[in-house]
Coordinates of C-alpha atoms and ligand atoms in Angstrom, one line a residue:
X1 CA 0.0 0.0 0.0
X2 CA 1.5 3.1 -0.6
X3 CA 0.7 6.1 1.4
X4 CA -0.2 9.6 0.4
X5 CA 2.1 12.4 2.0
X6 CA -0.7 14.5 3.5
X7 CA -0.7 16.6 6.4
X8 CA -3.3 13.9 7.7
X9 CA -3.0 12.5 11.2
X10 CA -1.8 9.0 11.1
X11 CA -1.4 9.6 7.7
X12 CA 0.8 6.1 6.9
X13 CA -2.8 4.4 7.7
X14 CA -4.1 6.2 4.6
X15 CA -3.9 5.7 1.0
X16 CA -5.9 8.9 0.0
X17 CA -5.5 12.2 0.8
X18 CA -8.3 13.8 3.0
X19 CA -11.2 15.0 0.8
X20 CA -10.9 19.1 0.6
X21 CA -14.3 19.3 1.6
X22 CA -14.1 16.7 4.7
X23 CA -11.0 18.5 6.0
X24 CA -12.7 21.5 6.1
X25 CA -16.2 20.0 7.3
X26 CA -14.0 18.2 9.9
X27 CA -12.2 20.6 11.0
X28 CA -12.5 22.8 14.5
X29 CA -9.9 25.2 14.7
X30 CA -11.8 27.9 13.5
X31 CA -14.0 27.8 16.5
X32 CA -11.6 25.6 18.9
X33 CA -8.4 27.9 18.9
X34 CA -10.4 29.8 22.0
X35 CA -9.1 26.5 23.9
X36 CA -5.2 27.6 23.0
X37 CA -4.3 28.8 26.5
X38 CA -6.0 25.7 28.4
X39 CA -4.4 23.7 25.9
X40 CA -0.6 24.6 26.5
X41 CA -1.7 24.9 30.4
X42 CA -2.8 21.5 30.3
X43 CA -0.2 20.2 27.8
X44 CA 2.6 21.7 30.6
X45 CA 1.1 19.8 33.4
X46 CA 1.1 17.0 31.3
X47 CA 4.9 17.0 29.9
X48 CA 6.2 17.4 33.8
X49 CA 4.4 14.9 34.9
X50 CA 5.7 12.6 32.0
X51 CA 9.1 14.1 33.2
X52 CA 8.8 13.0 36.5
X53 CA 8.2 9.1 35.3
X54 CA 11.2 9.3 33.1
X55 CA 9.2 8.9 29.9
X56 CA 10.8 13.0 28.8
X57 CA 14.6 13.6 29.6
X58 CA 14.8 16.9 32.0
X59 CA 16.4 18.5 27.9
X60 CA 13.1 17.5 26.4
X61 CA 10.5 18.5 29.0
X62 CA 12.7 22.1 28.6
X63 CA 12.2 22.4 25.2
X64 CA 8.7 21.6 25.6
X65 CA 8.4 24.8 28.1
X66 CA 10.1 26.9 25.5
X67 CA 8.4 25.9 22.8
X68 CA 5.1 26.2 24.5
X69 CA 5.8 29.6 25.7
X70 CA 7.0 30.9 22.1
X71 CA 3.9 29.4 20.8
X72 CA 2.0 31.5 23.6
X73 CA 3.7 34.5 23.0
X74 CA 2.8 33.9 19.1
X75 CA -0.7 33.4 19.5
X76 CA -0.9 36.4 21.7
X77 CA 0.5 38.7 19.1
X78 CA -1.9 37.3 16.8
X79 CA 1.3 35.7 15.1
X80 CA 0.1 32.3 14.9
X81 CA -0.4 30.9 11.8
X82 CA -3.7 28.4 12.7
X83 CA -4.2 25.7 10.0
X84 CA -7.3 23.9 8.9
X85 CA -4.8 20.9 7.9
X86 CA -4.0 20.3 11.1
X87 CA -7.7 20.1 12.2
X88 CA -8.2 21.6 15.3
X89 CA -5.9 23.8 18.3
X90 CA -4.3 20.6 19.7
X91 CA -3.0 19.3 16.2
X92 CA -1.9 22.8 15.5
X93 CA -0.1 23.5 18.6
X94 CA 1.4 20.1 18.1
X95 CA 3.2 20.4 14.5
X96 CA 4.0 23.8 15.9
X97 CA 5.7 22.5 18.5
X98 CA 7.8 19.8 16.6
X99 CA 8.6 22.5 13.8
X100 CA 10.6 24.4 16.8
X101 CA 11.6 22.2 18.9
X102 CA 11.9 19.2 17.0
X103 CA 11.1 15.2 17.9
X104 CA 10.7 15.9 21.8
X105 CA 7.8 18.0 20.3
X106 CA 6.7 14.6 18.9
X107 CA 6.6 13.0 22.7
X108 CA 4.7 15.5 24.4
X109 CA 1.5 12.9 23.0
X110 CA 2.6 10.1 24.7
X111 CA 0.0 8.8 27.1
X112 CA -2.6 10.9 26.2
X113 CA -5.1 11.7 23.3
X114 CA -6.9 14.5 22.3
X115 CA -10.1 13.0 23.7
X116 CA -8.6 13.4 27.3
X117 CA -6.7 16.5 26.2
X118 CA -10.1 18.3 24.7
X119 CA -11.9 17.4 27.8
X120 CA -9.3 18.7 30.1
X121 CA -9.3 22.3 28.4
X122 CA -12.5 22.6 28.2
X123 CA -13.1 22.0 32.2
X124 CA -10.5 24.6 32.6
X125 CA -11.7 27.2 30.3
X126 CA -15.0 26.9 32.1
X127 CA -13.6 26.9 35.6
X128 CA -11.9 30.5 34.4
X129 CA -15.0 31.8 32.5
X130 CA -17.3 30.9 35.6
X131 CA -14.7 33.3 38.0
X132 CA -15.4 36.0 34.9
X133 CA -19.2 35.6 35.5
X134 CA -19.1 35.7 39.0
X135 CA -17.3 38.8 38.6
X136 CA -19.8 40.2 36.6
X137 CA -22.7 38.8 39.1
X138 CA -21.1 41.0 42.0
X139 CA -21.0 43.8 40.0
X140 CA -24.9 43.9 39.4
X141 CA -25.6 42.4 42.6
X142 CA -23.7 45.7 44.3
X143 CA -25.4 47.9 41.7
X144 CA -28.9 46.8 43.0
X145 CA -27.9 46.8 46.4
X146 CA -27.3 50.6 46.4
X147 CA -30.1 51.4 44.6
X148 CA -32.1 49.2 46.9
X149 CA -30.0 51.6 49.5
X150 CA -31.6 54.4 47.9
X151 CA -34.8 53.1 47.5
X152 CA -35.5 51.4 50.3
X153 CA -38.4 53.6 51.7
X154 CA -39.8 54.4 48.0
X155 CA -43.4 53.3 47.9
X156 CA -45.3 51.4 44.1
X157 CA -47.2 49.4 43.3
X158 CA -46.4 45.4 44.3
X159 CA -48.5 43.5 40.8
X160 CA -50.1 39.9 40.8
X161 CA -51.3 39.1 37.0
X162 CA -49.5 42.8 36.4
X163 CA -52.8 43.8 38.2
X164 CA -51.8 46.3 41.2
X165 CA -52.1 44.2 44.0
X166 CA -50.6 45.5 47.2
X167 CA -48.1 48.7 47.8
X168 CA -44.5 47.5 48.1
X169 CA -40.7 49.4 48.2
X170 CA -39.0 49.8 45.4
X171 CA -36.4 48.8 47.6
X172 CA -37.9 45.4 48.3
X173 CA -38.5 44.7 44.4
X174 CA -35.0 45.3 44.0
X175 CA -33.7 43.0 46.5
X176 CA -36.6 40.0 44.7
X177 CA -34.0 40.5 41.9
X178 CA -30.8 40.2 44.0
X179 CA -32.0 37.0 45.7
X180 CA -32.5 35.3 41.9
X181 CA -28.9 36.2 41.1
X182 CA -27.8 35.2 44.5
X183 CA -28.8 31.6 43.4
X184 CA -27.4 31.5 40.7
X185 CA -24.0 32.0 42.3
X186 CA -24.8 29.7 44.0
X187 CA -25.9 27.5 41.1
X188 CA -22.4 28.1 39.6
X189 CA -20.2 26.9 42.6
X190 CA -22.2 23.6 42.9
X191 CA -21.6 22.9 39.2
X192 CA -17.9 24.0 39.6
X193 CA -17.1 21.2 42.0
X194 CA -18.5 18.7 39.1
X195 CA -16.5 20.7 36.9
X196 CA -13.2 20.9 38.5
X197 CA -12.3 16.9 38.3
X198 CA -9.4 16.1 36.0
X199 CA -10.1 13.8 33.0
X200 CA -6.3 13.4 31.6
X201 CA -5.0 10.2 31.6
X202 CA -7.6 8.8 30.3
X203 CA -6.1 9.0 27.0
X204 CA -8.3 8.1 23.8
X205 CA -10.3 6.0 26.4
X206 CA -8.6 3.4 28.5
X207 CA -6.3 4.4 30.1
X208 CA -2.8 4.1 29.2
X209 CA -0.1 1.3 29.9
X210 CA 2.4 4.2 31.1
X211 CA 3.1 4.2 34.8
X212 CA 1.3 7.8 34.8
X213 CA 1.1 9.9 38.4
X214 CA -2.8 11.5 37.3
X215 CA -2.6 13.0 41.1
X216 CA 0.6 14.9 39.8
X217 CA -1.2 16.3 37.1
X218 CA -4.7 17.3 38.5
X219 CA -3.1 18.8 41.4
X220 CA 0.0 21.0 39.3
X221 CA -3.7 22.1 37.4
X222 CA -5.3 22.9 40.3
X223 CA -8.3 20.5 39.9
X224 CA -9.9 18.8 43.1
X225 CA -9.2 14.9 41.9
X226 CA -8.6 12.7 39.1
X227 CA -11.2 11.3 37.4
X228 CA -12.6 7.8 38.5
X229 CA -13.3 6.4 35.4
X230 CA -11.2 6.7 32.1
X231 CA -14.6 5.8 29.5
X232 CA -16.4 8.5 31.7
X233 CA -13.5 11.0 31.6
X234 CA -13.6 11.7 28.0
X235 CA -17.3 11.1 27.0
X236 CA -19.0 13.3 29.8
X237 CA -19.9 16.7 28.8
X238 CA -22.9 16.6 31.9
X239 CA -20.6 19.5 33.3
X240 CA -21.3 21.5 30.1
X241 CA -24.9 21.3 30.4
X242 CA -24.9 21.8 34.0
X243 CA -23.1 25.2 33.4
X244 CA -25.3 26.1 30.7
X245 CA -28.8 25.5 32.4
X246 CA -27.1 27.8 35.1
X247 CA -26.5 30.2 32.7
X248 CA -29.7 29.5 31.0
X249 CA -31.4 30.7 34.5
X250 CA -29.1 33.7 34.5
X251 CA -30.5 35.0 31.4
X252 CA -33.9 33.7 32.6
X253 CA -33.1 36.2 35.4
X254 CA -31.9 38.9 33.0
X255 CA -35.0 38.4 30.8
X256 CA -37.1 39.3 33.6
X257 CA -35.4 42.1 35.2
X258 CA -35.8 43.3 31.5
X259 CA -38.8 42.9 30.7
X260 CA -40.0 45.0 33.8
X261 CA -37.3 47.4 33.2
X262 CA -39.1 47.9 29.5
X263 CA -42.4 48.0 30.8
X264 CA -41.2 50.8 33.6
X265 CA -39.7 53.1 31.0
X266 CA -43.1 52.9 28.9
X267 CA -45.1 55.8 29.2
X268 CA -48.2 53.8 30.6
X269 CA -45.9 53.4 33.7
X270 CA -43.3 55.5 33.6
X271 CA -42.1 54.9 37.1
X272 CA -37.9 54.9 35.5
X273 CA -35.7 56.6 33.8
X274 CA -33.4 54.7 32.1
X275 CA -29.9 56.8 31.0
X276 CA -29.9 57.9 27.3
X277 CA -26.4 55.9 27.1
X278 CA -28.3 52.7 27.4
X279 CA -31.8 53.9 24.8
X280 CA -31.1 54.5 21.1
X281 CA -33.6 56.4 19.3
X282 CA -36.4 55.8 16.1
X283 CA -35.2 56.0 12.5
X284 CA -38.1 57.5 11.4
X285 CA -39.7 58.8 15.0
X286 CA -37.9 61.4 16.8
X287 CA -39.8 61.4 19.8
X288 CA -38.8 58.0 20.5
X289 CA -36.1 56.9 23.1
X290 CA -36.0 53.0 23.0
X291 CA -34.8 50.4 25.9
X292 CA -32.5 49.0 23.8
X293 CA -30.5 47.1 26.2
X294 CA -32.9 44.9 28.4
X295 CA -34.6 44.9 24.8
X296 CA -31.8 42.8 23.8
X297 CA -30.9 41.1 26.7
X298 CA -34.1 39.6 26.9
X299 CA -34.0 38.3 23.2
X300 CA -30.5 37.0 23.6
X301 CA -31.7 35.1 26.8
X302 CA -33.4 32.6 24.3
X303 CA -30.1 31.6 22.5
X304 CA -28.8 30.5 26.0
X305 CA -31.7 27.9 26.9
X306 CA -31.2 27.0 22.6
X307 CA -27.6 26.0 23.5
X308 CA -29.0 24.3 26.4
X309 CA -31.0 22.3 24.1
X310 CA -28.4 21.6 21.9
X311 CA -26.2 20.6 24.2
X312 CA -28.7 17.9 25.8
X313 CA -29.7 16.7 22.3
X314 CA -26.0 16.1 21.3
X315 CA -25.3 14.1 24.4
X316 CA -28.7 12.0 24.1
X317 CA -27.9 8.5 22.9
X318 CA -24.5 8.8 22.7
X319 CA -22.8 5.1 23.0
X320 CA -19.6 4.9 25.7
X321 CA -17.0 6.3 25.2
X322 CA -15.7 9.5 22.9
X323 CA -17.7 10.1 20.0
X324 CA -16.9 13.6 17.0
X325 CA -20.4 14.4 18.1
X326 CA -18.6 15.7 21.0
X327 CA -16.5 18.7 18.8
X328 CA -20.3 20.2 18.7
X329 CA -20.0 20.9 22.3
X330 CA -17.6 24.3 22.0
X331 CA -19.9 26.5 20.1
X332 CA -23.0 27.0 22.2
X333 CA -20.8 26.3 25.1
X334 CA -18.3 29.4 23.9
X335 CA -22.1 31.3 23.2
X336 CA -23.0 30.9 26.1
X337 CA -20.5 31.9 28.0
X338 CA -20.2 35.3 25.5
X339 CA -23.6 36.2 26.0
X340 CA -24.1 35.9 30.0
X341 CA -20.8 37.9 30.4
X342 CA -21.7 40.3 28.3
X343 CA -25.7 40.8 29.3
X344 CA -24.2 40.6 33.0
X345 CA -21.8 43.4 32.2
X346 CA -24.9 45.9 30.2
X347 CA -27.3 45.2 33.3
X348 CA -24.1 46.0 35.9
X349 CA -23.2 49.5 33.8
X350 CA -26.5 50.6 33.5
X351 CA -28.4 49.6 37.0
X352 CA -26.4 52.6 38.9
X353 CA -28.0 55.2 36.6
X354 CA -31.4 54.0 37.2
X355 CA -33.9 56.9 38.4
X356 CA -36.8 56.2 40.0
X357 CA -39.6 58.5 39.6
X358 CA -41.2 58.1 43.1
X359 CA -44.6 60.4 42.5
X360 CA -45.3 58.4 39.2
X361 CA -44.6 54.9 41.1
X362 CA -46.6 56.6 44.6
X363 CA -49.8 57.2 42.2
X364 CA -49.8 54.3 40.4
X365 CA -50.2 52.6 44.0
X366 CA -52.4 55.1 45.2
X367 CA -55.1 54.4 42.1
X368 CA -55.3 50.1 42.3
X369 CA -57.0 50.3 45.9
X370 CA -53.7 48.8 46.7
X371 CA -54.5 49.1 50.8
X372 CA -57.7 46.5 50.2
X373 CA -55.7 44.0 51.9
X374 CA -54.8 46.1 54.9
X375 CA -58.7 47.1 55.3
X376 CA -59.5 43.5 55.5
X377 CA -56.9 42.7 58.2
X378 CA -58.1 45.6 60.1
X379 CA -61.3 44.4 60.5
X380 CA -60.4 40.7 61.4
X381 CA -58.7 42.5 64.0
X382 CA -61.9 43.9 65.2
X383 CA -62.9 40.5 65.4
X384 CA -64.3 39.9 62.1
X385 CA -63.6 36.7 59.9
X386 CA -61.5 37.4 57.2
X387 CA -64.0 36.0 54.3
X388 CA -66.4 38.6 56.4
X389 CA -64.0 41.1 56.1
X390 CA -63.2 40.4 52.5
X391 CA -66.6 41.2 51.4
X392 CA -67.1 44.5 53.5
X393 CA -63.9 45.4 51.5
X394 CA -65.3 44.7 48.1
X395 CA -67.7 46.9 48.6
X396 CA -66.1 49.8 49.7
X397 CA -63.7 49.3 46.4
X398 CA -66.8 49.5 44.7
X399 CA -67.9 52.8 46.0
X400 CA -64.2 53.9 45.6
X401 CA -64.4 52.9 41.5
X402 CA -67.7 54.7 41.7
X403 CA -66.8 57.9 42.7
X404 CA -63.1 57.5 41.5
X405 CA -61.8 57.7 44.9
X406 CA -59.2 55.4 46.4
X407 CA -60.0 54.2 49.7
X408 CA -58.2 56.5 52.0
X409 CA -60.0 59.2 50.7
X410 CA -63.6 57.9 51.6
X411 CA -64.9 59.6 54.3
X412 CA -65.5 57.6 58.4
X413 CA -69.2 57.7 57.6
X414 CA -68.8 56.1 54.1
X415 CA -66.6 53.2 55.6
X416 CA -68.8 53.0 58.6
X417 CA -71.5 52.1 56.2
X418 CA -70.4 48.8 55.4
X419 CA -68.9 48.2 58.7
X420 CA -69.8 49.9 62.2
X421 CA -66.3 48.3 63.5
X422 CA -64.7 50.8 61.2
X423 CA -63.1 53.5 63.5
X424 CA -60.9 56.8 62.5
X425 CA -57.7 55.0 63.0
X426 CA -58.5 53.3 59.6
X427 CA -56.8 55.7 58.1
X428 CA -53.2 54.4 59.3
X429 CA -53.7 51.9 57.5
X430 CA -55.4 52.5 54.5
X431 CA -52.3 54.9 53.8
X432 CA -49.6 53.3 51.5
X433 CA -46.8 53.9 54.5
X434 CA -48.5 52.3 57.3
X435 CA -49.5 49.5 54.7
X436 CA -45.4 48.9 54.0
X437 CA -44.7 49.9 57.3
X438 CA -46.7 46.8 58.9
X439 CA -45.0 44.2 57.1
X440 CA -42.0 44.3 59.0
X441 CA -41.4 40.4 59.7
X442 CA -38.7 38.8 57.8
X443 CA -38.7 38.8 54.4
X444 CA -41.3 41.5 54.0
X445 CA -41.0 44.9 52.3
X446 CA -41.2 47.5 55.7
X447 CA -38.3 50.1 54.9
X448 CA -36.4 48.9 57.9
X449 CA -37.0 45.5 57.3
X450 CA -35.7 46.2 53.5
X451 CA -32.8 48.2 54.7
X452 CA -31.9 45.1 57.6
X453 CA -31.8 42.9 54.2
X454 CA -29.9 44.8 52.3
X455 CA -27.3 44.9 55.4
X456 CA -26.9 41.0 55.7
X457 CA -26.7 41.0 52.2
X458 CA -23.6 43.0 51.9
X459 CA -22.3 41.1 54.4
X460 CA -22.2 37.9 52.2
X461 CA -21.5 39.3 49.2
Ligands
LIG1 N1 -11.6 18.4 18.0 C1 -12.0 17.3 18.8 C2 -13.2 17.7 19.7 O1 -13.4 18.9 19.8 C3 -10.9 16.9 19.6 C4 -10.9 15.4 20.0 C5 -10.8 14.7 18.7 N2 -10.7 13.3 18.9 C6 -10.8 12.4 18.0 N3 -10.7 11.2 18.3 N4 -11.2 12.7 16.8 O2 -13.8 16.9 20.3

């Protein structure tokens, strides 16, 4: 058989060149070059180790080190002359290795494949994106704290069924949002302990018959353990999706917090003002000043759950052990990880410049009866039943719809009609402060009780 010279791995297995379309279909390095720095990080660990067994002279493992770091200083400079031949970043690292440094460059592979190698850089790139997003989580999360600060004693409108229900702070709304991003940190760590296990030694998928040290190598990487199980180690991406459905609940979070944000700056509520730097305007209508950003965060928070879904449909089914399905992991995953940094990042910049407008948000609770609630407790403690008490309420809304009054603004003799246990201290509580200002137990949205929160809160953070 005679064999084709072609850049082709194990080329001498081959009598015909790579198609020019199946190299390029095949190929990963236009997308997988983003694993370059993880790759020589995990390739060092790797050559050190082999060192330390005697399989690399201490002259090899240093040419190695060179070699590595010229190729890191190359890529930096944008120097680095990435091939589709060589299929994808560890192949082209590789040859540019051995073009350097010659045949030790060839022995860096020994005991290992790329299955291992790909799933090693990819735990680490996601162990240093998730520090990146956690960054960008503390940066919001300290944003809303101070404008929860801020707000704390600022009365609206609390909405069930975007109804007005019941007067709230804008404070305690604020600090609804900073609990959902407190999970998610949360969410993060957990997945990072699933994430930070070391799958190299593995090699293509049984091991390898070199006396390997794998405890060496995870711990000069920094991960927790090796691996348990080498058929495991290079097929499981379940720390991929884990990280994404985290990130597909940050956005989840995001799309929220935008989509009240939109409906705030509207001019039916207009209870914000969001900062012209973050609004563009109308082509064609110049009155119009657009929220642009949690417009688009909340559209881009669907590609995130649609790389979820990829992600689980390209693991489903998959037979033991590595399989090329797996090369389909690095875009959504890379995707994902753009988008929640960068959606984190808009929301963190622009939640400091948030204005409330705290006579437009005080109205707006003043008109939705929001004190019904507090009528009705009122009289159960008069000693009425609160399905009683419920009724009696109703009906005073409906004189209050009737004569366009809310229901601190009928008179004694008006409530005393529907209820001779009405007395003037009614009107405590039918104002929106005494209404915030009784719900002072934990978790409820008294100023003070607010303000307590927001101190244990920045505490922990
Ligand atoms: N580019 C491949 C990937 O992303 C690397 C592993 C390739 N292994 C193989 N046996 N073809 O998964």
């Amino acid at each position: 058989m005679t064999t084709v010279n072609t850049n082709k791995l194990s080329s001498a297995r081959f009598a015909q060149a790579t198609d020019a379309f199946v190299e390029f279909f095949t190929a990963s390095v236009d997308f997988d070059q983003r694993l370059a720095f993880q790759d020589i990080q995990g390739s060092l660990a790797h050559a050190k180790m082999l060192t330390s067994i005697d399989i690399l002279t201490k002259n090899e493992y240093n040419d190695i080190v060179n070699g590595l770091s010229k190729i890191q200083l190359e890529i930096k400079a944008g120097e680095f002359n990435w091939s589709v031949k060589q299929e994808d970043v560890h192949m082209n690292i590789e040859a540019r290795l051995t073009d350097l440094i010659g045949v030790a460059g060839k022995k860096l592979h020994t005991g290992r494949s790329r299955n291992d190698q790909v799933a090693t850089d990819i735990r680490l790139y996601l162990r240093q994106e998730i520090g990146v997003i956690n960054q960008q989580l503390k940066r919001l999360q300290t944003a809303l704290l101070n404008l929860a600060e801020k707000e704390a004693a600022t009365i609206m409108p609390g909405f069930t069924h975007l109804q007005v229900a019941q007067p709230i702070t804008f404070g305690h709304h604020l600090m609804a949002w900073f609990e959902m991003l407190s999970r998610d940190k949360e969410r993060l760590s957990d997945c990072l302990k699933r994430i930070n296990v070391m799958p190299l030694g593995a090699a293509a998928l049984a091991g390898t018959s070199y006396p390997i040290n794998r405890q060496m190598t995870a711990e000069l990487l920094g991960f927790s353990r090796p691996s348990n199980n080498s058929l495991d180690s290079v097929s499981d991406r379940d720390f991929a999706i884990e990280f994404t459905a985290a990130a597909s609940l940050i956005m989840l979070h995001l799309s929220r917090f935008s989509e009240e944000l939109i409906l705030w700056t509207s001019a039916q509520f207009d209870f914000i003002d969001m900062p012209d730097a973050f609004c563009t305007g109308s082509s064609i209508m110049p009155q119009k000043k657009n929220p642009d950003v949690p417009e688009l965060v909340r559209g881009k928070s669907g590609r995130v759950t649609g790389n979820l879904m990829s992600l689980l449909m390209l693991m489903k089914s998959q037979p033991l052990a590595y399989n090329k399905d797996n090369q389909e992991d690095k875009e959504p995953l890379f995707d994902t990880v753009d988008t929640v940094v960068n959606c984190l990042r808009a929301f963190a910049d622009m939640m400091p410049h948030i204005k409330a407008k705290k006579d437009n948000m005080y109205k707006a609770a003043k008109q939705g009866f929001a004190t019904a609630t507090d009528l009705a407790d009122y009289l159960v403690r008069k000693g009425i039943a609160f399905r009683d008490a419920h009724e009696v309420v109703g009906l005073a809304v409906c004189l209050g719809l009737e004569t366009k009054r809310d229901l601190s603004e009928l008179s004694l003799t008006e409530l005393q009609s529907f209820s001779a246990d009405i007395s003037d201290d009614v009107f405590d509580i039918l104002k929106l402060e005494g209404s915030v200002a009784s719900r002072k137990h934990l978790g409820g949205t008294a100023p003070d009780t607010v303000r307590s929160a927001i101190k244990v809160a920045r505490e922990k953070l």
